[in-house]
C-alpha cells in the first residue's frame, strides 16, 4: 500500500469519486503496464503505430475488466467516445495531407526552397523562423496538430531531414499549447477548476512558460548544427524568447486567450527585422549538420514553376482564414452556432467509479474547425494553381506522384493509430485508471516533492491522452485537490500541471503520428519519441524545480 490509511478522501475536491478507487501499489503498477508496453514497443522495438497501439489498447481493456471491474457496456461507451474524439483529428490529417500533396504536384516545395534564399541563405535562421516562430504562431491560432502538418513539410522543403523536421516542429510549438488555439487549454482549465486568483494563475503560468520557450529555441538550434549552430543562433533565441515570453506575459493581464496568438505575431514581425541582419542573412559554416540534407547539388535541382509567394499562398490563405474566422468575434460567434455533438449515457464500474451522462459530448463546430479551414484553403489553392497552369508545367519537368493515391497511403496508418490511441485514452478514463495514476503519485509525496512532480503529472496526461487540454481536464482538478490538502499555493501547482501538459505534447503519439504522416514517415513514431524525450526530460526537471520554488515563496 502507498499508506496504511487510504488518503484518497483528501483529494475529494479533485475527484468526487476518489474514495472508491483502489489507490495502492498493485493497481498503480497495473495502470502503468499498457503505457510501459507501448513505450517499449515504440522505442525499444521500433514498432509502428498501427502495430503497437492495438496491443496497448488490449492490455488496457484487460486491466479495466479484470482489475477495475469495468463492464463491457461501459467499455463500449468509452470506445464510442474515443472514435468520436478522433473524427476532427482525422479530418485535419486528410485535409492537410491532400494540401501537402497538391503542393508537391505543383512544385511548391521546390519553389519554397529556392525562394527563401533571396531573403536569407542562413539555414539555421530559416529553420528557427519556420520551425519555432511560424509554428508557434500557427499554434496560437489554429492548434489541433495543424502546426505539425503545415510546418514539417515546409522544413522538408528547406532541406531538413524528414524525422528532424517532425522533431523540430513538435518542439518548436510545444510551449504554445496551453494558451494557444485561442486559449482552449486555459478555458478548459477554468471550467474544471475554481481558480482562487484567475489573473494570478495565468501570470504564474506565463512566467513558467519562459522555460520551454527558451528551451525550444536552444533545442532546435542544437538539432540543426550542434554547438556551432547554438552559438550562432543565440542572439536570435534570446531576442525571440523575450518577444514570445514578454508579449505573452503582458497580454495575459488583458486576455489570456489571445496571448500566444499576439506573441506569435510579434515574433513573426521580429523575424522579418532580424532577416535584414547580416549575421542571419548570409550562410553560416557548420561543423555538424545532423538534421540537414546535403544541398550542394541544389543548383541542379529542377527549376520551380512558381515564385515563393505562390508557393506559400496555401499557408497564407489558411492563416488569413483562421484570423477572420477565429479572431473576429462576430464571425466566430456566428459560425460557432452550428455544433455537432453526441449524447452518451452514464457509465459505472463494479467498484463504483461513475462517468456522468452527457447530452452533448465532444462539441465539434465544423465551420470554425481547422479541418474545414484546411479544406477551404485547399480548394482555393487548387483553383489558383490550376488557373495558372502550375500542375501541367511541373508535370513537364518532373513526374510528381498521384495526389489522391499518396494521400490515402499516408493517411491510412495515421488514422488507424489515432483512433486506437484515443479509444485507449477513453477506456483508461472511464475505468478510473487515469485517476489512480495521478492519485498514486500524490499519495507518496511530501509537499515540496509533489510540487516538483506536478509538471510530470501533466506530462503523463499529455502522453496518455495526446492532448495538453485533455491532460488539464483530467488532472487539473486532482492537482487542485492535492494542492489544497498539502497546503500548496493553487496557482503554482496548476501552472506546473499546465506547463507539463504543454511540453508533454512532444511525446504524444497522436501529435507525432500527424507529423510523421505529413512527411511520409509513418511508422517512425518510436524513433521520434526517443529523440523528443531527450529534450523533454531536462525541460520537465527544470519546470519541476521552478514549480517547487514558486510554491515555496
Coordinates of C-alpha atoms in Angstrom, one line a residue, residues 134-552:
X134 CA 5.9 30.3 -37.5
X135 CA 5.0 27.0 -35.8
X136 CA 4.2 28.9 -32.6
X137 CA 2.1 31.5 -34.4
X138 CA 0.1 28.7 -36.1
X139 CA -0.4 27.0 -32.8
X140 CA -1.6 30.3 -31.3
X141 CA -4.4 30.5 -33.9
X142 CA -5.4 27.0 -35.0
X143 CA -3.8 24.2 -33.0
X144 CA -5.2 20.7 -33.1
X145 CA -2.0 19.4 -34.6
X146 CA -2.1 21.8 -37.6
X147 CA 1.4 23.2 -37.0
X148 CA 2.7 19.6 -37.4
X149 CA 1.1 19.0 -40.8
X150 CA 2.0 22.5 -42.1
X151 CA 5.4 23.2 -40.7
X152 CA 7.1 19.8 -41.1
X153 CA 6.6 19.8 -44.9
X154 CA 7.9 23.3 -45.2
X155 CA 11.0 22.3 -43.2
X156 CA 11.4 19.3 -45.5
X157 CA 11.4 21.8 -48.4
X158 CA 14.2 23.8 -46.7
X159 CA 16.5 20.7 -46.7
X160 CA 15.7 19.3 -43.2
X161 CA 15.6 15.6 -43.0
X162 CA 12.1 14.1 -42.5
X163 CA 12.3 12.9 -38.9
X164 CA 14.2 16.0 -37.9
X165 CA 11.5 18.1 -39.5
X166 CA 8.9 16.5 -37.3
X167 CA 11.0 16.8 -34.2
X168 CA 11.7 20.5 -34.8
X169 CA 8.1 21.2 -35.5
X170 CA 6.8 19.4 -32.4
X171 CA 9.4 21.1 -30.1
X172 CA 9.0 24.5 -31.7
X173 CA 5.3 24.9 -30.8
X174 CA 5.4 22.9 -27.6
X175 CA 5.4 26.0 -25.3
X176 CA 2.3 27.4 -27.1
X177 CA -0.1 24.6 -26.4
X178 CA -1.7 25.9 -23.2
X179 CA -2.6 29.5 -24.2
X180 CA -2.6 28.5 -27.9
X181 CA -5.6 27.7 -30.1
X182 CA -7.0 31.0 -28.8
X183 CA -6.7 29.8 -25.2
X184 CA -8.5 26.4 -25.4
X185 CA -6.4 24.8 -22.7
X186 CA -6.8 27.8 -20.4
X187 CA -10.6 28.0 -20.9
X188 CA -10.9 24.2 -20.2
X189 CA -8.9 24.6 -17.0
X190 CA -11.2 27.5 -15.9
X191 CA -14.2 25.1 -16.4
X192 CA -12.9 22.3 -14.3
X193 CA -11.1 24.2 -11.5
X194 CA -12.5 27.0 -9.3
X195 CA -9.5 29.3 -9.5
X196 CA -8.9 31.5 -6.4
X197 CA -7.0 34.1 -8.5
X198 CA -7.6 33.8 -12.2
X199 CA -5.2 36.5 -13.3
X200 CA -2.5 35.4 -10.8
X201 CA -2.7 31.8 -12.1
X202 CA -2.4 33.0 -15.7
X203 CA 0.5 35.2 -14.9
X204 CA 2.4 32.4 -13.0
X205 CA 1.8 30.1 -15.9
X206 CA 3.1 32.6 -18.4
X207 CA 6.2 33.1 -16.3
X208 CA 6.9 29.4 -16.2
X209 CA 6.3 29.1 -19.9
X210 CA 9.6 31.1 -20.4
X211 CA 11.3 27.8 -19.7
X212 CA 10.0 25.8 -22.7
X213 CA 10.2 29.0 -24.8
X214 CA 13.9 29.3 -24.3
X215 CA 14.4 25.5 -24.4
X216 CA 12.6 25.2 -27.7
X217 CA 14.8 27.8 -29.4
X218 CA 18.0 26.3 -28.0
X219 CA 16.9 22.7 -28.7
X220 CA 16.1 23.4 -32.3
X221 CA 19.5 25.1 -32.8
X222 CA 21.3 22.1 -31.3
X223 CA 19.3 19.7 -33.5
X224 CA 20.3 21.7 -36.6
X225 CA 24.0 22.1 -36.1
X226 CA 25.1 21.2 -32.5
X227 CA 27.3 23.7 -30.7
X228 CA 28.3 25.9 -33.6
X229 CA 24.6 26.4 -34.6
X230 CA 23.7 27.0 -31.0
X231 CA 26.3 29.8 -30.6
X232 CA 25.3 31.3 -33.9
X233 CA 21.6 31.3 -33.1
X234 CA 22.0 32.6 -29.5
X235 CA 21.2 36.3 -30.2
X236 CA 18.1 35.2 -32.2
X237 CA 17.0 32.9 -29.5
X238 CA 17.4 35.5 -26.7
X239 CA 15.6 38.2 -28.7
X240 CA 12.7 36.0 -29.7
X241 CA 12.4 34.4 -26.3
X242 CA 11.9 37.9 -24.8
X243 CA 9.4 38.7 -27.5
X244 CA 7.4 35.5 -27.2
X245 CA 7.5 35.3 -23.4
X246 CA 7.3 39.0 -22.7
X247 CA 4.4 39.8 -25.0
X248 CA 2.5 36.7 -23.8
X249 CA 3.1 37.8 -20.2
X250 CA 1.9 41.3 -20.9
X251 CA -1.3 40.2 -22.8
X252 CA -2.4 37.6 -20.2
X253 CA -3.3 40.5 -17.9
X254 CA -5.8 41.6 -20.5
X255 CA -6.8 38.4 -22.4
X256 CA -5.1 35.0 -21.8
X257 CA -7.0 33.6 -24.8
X258 CA -5.1 36.0 -27.2
X259 CA -1.7 36.0 -25.5
X260 CA 0.0 33.3 -27.6
X261 CA -1.5 34.5 -30.8
X262 CA -0.4 38.1 -30.2
X263 CA 3.1 36.9 -29.1
X264 CA 3.5 34.7 -32.2
X265 CA 2.5 37.6 -34.4
X266 CA 5.0 39.9 -32.7
X267 CA 7.7 37.3 -33.1
X268 CA 6.9 36.9 -36.8
X269 CA 7.5 40.7 -37.3
X270 CA 10.7 40.5 -35.3
X271 CA 11.8 37.7 -37.6
X272 CA 11.4 39.9 -40.6
X273 CA 13.6 42.5 -39.0
X274 CA 16.3 40.0 -38.0
X275 CA 16.4 38.7 -41.6
X276 CA 18.0 42.1 -42.5
X277 CA 20.9 41.5 -40.1
X278 CA 23.9 40.3 -42.0
X279 CA 24.5 37.6 -39.3
X280 CA 21.3 35.9 -40.3
X281 CA 21.2 36.9 -44.0
X282 CA 24.4 35.2 -45.0
X283 CA 25.3 31.5 -44.8
X284 CA 27.0 30.1 -41.7
X285 CA 29.6 27.4 -41.8
X286 CA 28.6 24.4 -39.6
X287 CA 30.9 21.6 -38.5
X288 CA 28.0 19.2 -37.9
X289 CA 24.6 19.2 -39.7
X290 CA 22.9 16.0 -38.5
X291 CA 19.4 17.4 -39.3
X292 CA 20.1 18.8 -42.7
X293 CA 20.4 17.2 -46.1
X294 CA 23.3 18.0 -48.4
X295 CA 22.2 20.9 -50.6
X296 CA 25.4 21.2 -52.6
X297 CA 23.6 20.0 -55.7
X298 CA 20.6 22.3 -55.3
X299 CA 21.7 24.2 -58.5
X300 CA 21.0 21.0 -60.4
X301 CA 17.5 20.8 -58.9
X302 CA 14.5 21.2 -61.3
X303 CA 13.7 24.8 -61.7
X304 CA 10.5 25.9 -60.0
X305 CA 7.4 26.9 -62.0
X306 CA 6.2 29.5 -59.4
X307 CA 7.6 32.1 -57.0
X308 CA 7.9 32.0 -53.3
X309 CA 4.6 34.0 -52.7
X310 CA 2.6 31.5 -54.7
X311 CA 4.3 28.5 -53.0
X312 CA 3.4 29.9 -49.6
X313 CA 0.0 31.0 -50.7
X314 CA -1.9 28.0 -49.2
X315 CA -0.5 28.7 -45.8
X316 CA -1.1 32.4 -46.1
X317 CA -4.7 31.7 -47.1
X318 CA -5.1 29.3 -44.1
X319 CA -3.6 31.9 -41.7
X320 CA -5.9 34.6 -43.1
X321 CA -9.0 32.4 -42.8
X322 CA -8.0 31.5 -39.3
X323 CA -7.7 35.1 -38.3
X324 CA -11.0 36.1 -39.8
X325 CA -13.0 33.1 -38.5
X326 CA -11.4 32.7 -35.1
X327 CA -10.2 36.2 -34.0
X328 CA -13.1 38.4 -35.2
X329 CA -15.8 37.9 -32.5
X330 CA -19.0 38.4 -34.6
X331 CA -17.7 36.0 -37.3
X332 CA -16.6 33.4 -34.8
X333 CA -19.9 33.7 -32.9
X334 CA -22.0 33.3 -36.0
X335 CA -20.1 30.3 -37.3
X336 CA -19.9 28.6 -33.9
X337 CA -23.6 28.3 -33.7
X338 CA -23.5 25.1 -35.8
X339 CA -22.4 22.5 -33.4
X340 CA -22.2 18.7 -33.8
X341 CA -22.2 16.6 -30.6
X342 CA -23.3 13.2 -29.5
X343 CA -25.3 12.1 -26.3
X344 CA -23.8 9.5 -24.1
X345 CA -25.4 7.8 -21.1
X346 CA -23.9 7.5 -17.6
X347 CA -21.4 4.6 -17.1
X348 CA -20.2 2.9 -14.0
X349 CA -17.7 0.2 -13.0
X350 CA -18.1 -2.6 -10.5
X351 CA -16.1 -0.6 -7.9
X352 CA -18.5 2.3 -8.2
X353 CA -16.5 4.7 -10.4
X354 CA -19.1 6.7 -12.3
X355 CA -18.7 8.8 -15.5
X356 CA -21.6 11.2 -15.8
X357 CA -24.0 11.2 -18.7
X358 CA -23.6 13.9 -21.3
X359 CA -26.3 15.3 -23.6
X360 CA -23.8 16.8 -25.9
X361 CA -20.3 15.2 -25.8
X362 CA -17.3 16.4 -27.8
X363 CA -18.7 19.6 -29.3
X364 CA -17.5 19.8 -32.9
X365 CA -18.0 23.2 -34.6
X366 CA -17.2 22.3 -38.2
X367 CA -17.4 25.8 -39.6
X368 CA -14.6 27.0 -37.3
X369 CA -12.6 23.8 -37.1
X370 CA -9.1 23.6 -38.6
X371 CA -10.2 20.8 -40.9
X372 CA -12.8 22.9 -42.6
X373 CA -10.3 25.9 -42.8
X374 CA -7.8 23.5 -44.4
X375 CA -10.4 22.3 -46.9
X376 CA -11.3 25.9 -47.9
X377 CA -7.6 26.7 -48.3
X378 CA -7.1 23.5 -50.3
X379 CA -10.0 24.4 -52.7
X380 CA -8.7 27.9 -53.2
X381 CA -5.2 26.6 -53.8
X382 CA -6.5 24.1 -56.4
X383 CA -8.3 26.8 -58.3
X384 CA -5.3 29.2 -58.1
X385 CA -2.7 26.6 -59.1
X386 CA -4.8 25.2 -61.9
X387 CA -5.7 28.6 -63.3
X388 CA -2.0 29.5 -63.5
X389 CA -1.1 26.2 -65.1
X390 CA 1.4 25.1 -62.4
X391 CA 0.3 21.4 -62.3
X392 CA 0.8 21.0 -66.1
X393 CA 4.0 23.0 -66.1
X394 CA 5.5 20.9 -63.3
X395 CA 4.5 17.6 -64.9
X396 CA 6.5 18.7 -68.0
X397 CA 9.6 19.0 -65.8
X398 CA 9.2 16.0 -63.4
X399 CA 6.9 13.2 -62.5
X400 CA 5.0 14.0 -59.3
X401 CA 3.2 11.2 -57.6
X402 CA -0.6 10.9 -57.6
X403 CA -2.2 13.3 -55.1
X404 CA -5.1 11.0 -54.2
X405 CA -3.2 7.7 -54.0
X406 CA -0.3 9.1 -51.9
X407 CA -2.6 10.9 -49.6
X408 CA -4.6 7.8 -48.9
X409 CA -1.5 5.7 -48.4
X410 CA -0.1 8.3 -45.9
X411 CA -3.4 8.8 -44.1
X412 CA -4.4 5.2 -43.5
X413 CA -1.9 4.2 -40.9
X414 CA -2.0 7.6 -39.2
X415 CA -5.8 7.4 -39.0
X416 CA -5.7 3.8 -37.5
X417 CA -3.2 4.8 -34.9
X418 CA -5.1 7.9 -33.8
X419 CA -8.4 6.1 -33.5
X420 CA -6.9 3.3 -31.4
X421 CA -4.9 5.8 -29.1
X422 CA -8.0 7.9 -28.4
X423 CA -10.1 4.8 -27.7
X424 CA -7.3 3.7 -25.3
X425 CA -7.3 7.0 -23.5
X426 CA -11.1 6.9 -23.2
X427 CA -11.0 3.4 -21.8
X428 CA -8.4 4.4 -19.2
X429 CA -10.5 7.4 -18.3
X430 CA -13.9 5.6 -17.9
X431 CA -12.4 2.7 -15.9
X432 CA -10.7 5.0 -13.4
X433 CA -7.2 4.1 -14.4
X434 CA -6.1 7.7 -15.1
X435 CA -7.3 8.9 -11.7
X436 CA -5.4 6.1 -10.0
X437 CA -2.3 7.0 -11.8
X438 CA -2.4 10.6 -10.6
X439 CA -3.6 9.8 -7.1
X440 CA -0.9 7.3 -6.6
X441 CA 1.7 9.9 -7.3
X442 CA 0.0 12.3 -4.9
X443 CA -0.1 9.9 -2.0
X444 CA 3.6 9.2 -1.7
X445 CA 5.0 12.7 -1.9
X446 CA 5.6 15.4 0.6
X447 CA 4.5 19.0 -0.4
X448 CA 7.9 20.1 -1.9
X449 CA 8.3 16.8 -3.7
X450 CA 4.8 17.0 -5.0
X451 CA 5.3 20.5 -6.3
X452 CA 8.3 19.2 -8.2
X453 CA 6.3 16.3 -9.5
X454 CA 3.3 18.4 -10.6
X455 CA 4.6 19.0 -14.2
X456 CA 5.4 15.3 -14.6
X457 CA 1.7 14.6 -13.9
X458 CA 0.9 17.0 -16.7
X459 CA 3.4 15.2 -19.0
X460 CA 1.8 11.8 -18.2
X461 CA -1.6 13.3 -19.0
X462 CA -0.4 14.5 -22.4
X463 CA 1.3 11.2 -23.1
X464 CA -1.8 9.2 -22.3
X465 CA -4.4 11.5 -24.0
X466 CA -2.2 13.1 -26.7
X467 CA -3.6 16.5 -25.7
X468 CA -2.4 19.2 -23.3
X469 CA -6.0 20.3 -23.0
X470 CA -7.2 16.8 -22.1
X471 CA -4.4 16.5 -19.6
X472 CA -5.7 19.5 -17.8
X473 CA -9.3 18.4 -17.9
X474 CA -8.3 15.1 -16.4
X475 CA -5.6 16.1 -13.9
X476 CA -6.1 19.8 -13.0
X477 CA -9.0 19.0 -10.6
X478 CA -6.8 16.4 -8.9
X479 CA -3.9 18.7 -8.8
X480 CA -6.1 21.3 -7.2
X481 CA -7.3 18.9 -4.5
X482 CA -3.8 17.8 -3.7
X483 CA -2.6 21.4 -3.5
X484 CA -5.4 22.1 -1.0
X485 CA -4.7 19.1 1.1
X486 CA -0.9 19.7 1.2
X487 CA -1.3 23.4 1.7
X488 CA 0.4 24.3 -1.5
X489 CA -0.4 27.5 -3.5
X490 CA -3.0 26.7 -6.1
X491 CA -1.6 29.0 -8.8
X492 CA 1.8 27.3 -8.7
X493 CA 0.6 23.8 -8.9
X494 CA -1.9 24.5 -11.6
X495 CA 0.8 26.3 -13.6
X496 CA 3.1 23.3 -13.2
X497 CA 0.4 21.0 -14.4
X498 CA -0.4 23.3 -17.4
X499 CA 3.3 23.7 -18.5
X500 CA 3.8 19.9 -18.0
X501 CA 0.9 19.1 -20.2
X502 CA 2.1 21.6 -22.8
X503 CA 5.6 20.2 -23.1
X504 CA 4.3 16.7 -22.8
X505 CA 2.9 17.0 -26.3
X506 CA 6.3 16.4 -27.7
X507 CA 5.9 12.7 -26.9
X508 CA 2.2 12.5 -27.5
X509 CA 1.8 9.6 -30.0
X510 CA -1.1 11.3 -32.0
X511 CA 0.9 14.5 -32.4
X512 CA 4.0 12.6 -33.7
X513 CA 1.8 10.5 -36.0
X514 CA 0.4 13.6 -37.5
X515 CA 3.9 15.0 -38.3
X516 CA 5.3 11.7 -39.4
X517 CA 2.5 11.1 -41.8
X518 CA 2.8 14.6 -43.2
X519 CA 6.4 13.9 -44.3
X520 CA 5.9 10.3 -45.5
X521 CA 7.5 8.7 -42.4
X522 CA 4.5 6.8 -40.9
X523 CA 5.7 4.1 -38.5
X524 CA 8.7 6.1 -37.2
X525 CA 6.9 7.3 -34.1
X526 CA 9.1 5.3 -31.8
X527 CA 12.3 6.9 -33.0
X528 CA 10.6 10.3 -32.7
X529 CA 9.6 9.6 -29.1
X530 CA 13.1 8.6 -28.2
X531 CA 14.6 11.8 -29.7
X532 CA 11.9 14.0 -28.2
X533 CA 12.3 12.6 -24.8
X534 CA 16.0 13.8 -24.8
X535 CA 14.6 17.4 -25.0
X536 CA 11.6 16.8 -22.7
X537 CA 13.2 15.3 -19.7
X538 CA 15.6 18.1 -18.8
X539 CA 12.9 20.7 -19.5
X540 CA 10.5 18.9 -17.3
X541 CA 13.1 18.7 -14.5
X542 CA 13.7 22.5 -14.7
X543 CA 10.0 23.1 -14.8
X544 CA 9.6 20.9 -11.7
X545 CA 12.3 22.9 -9.9
X546 CA 10.6 26.2 -10.9
X547 CA 7.2 24.9 -9.6
X548 CA 8.8 23.9 -6.3
X549 CA 10.4 27.3 -6.0
X550 CA 7.2 29.2 -6.8
X551 CA 5.1 27.2 -4.4
X552 CA 7.6 27.8 -1.6

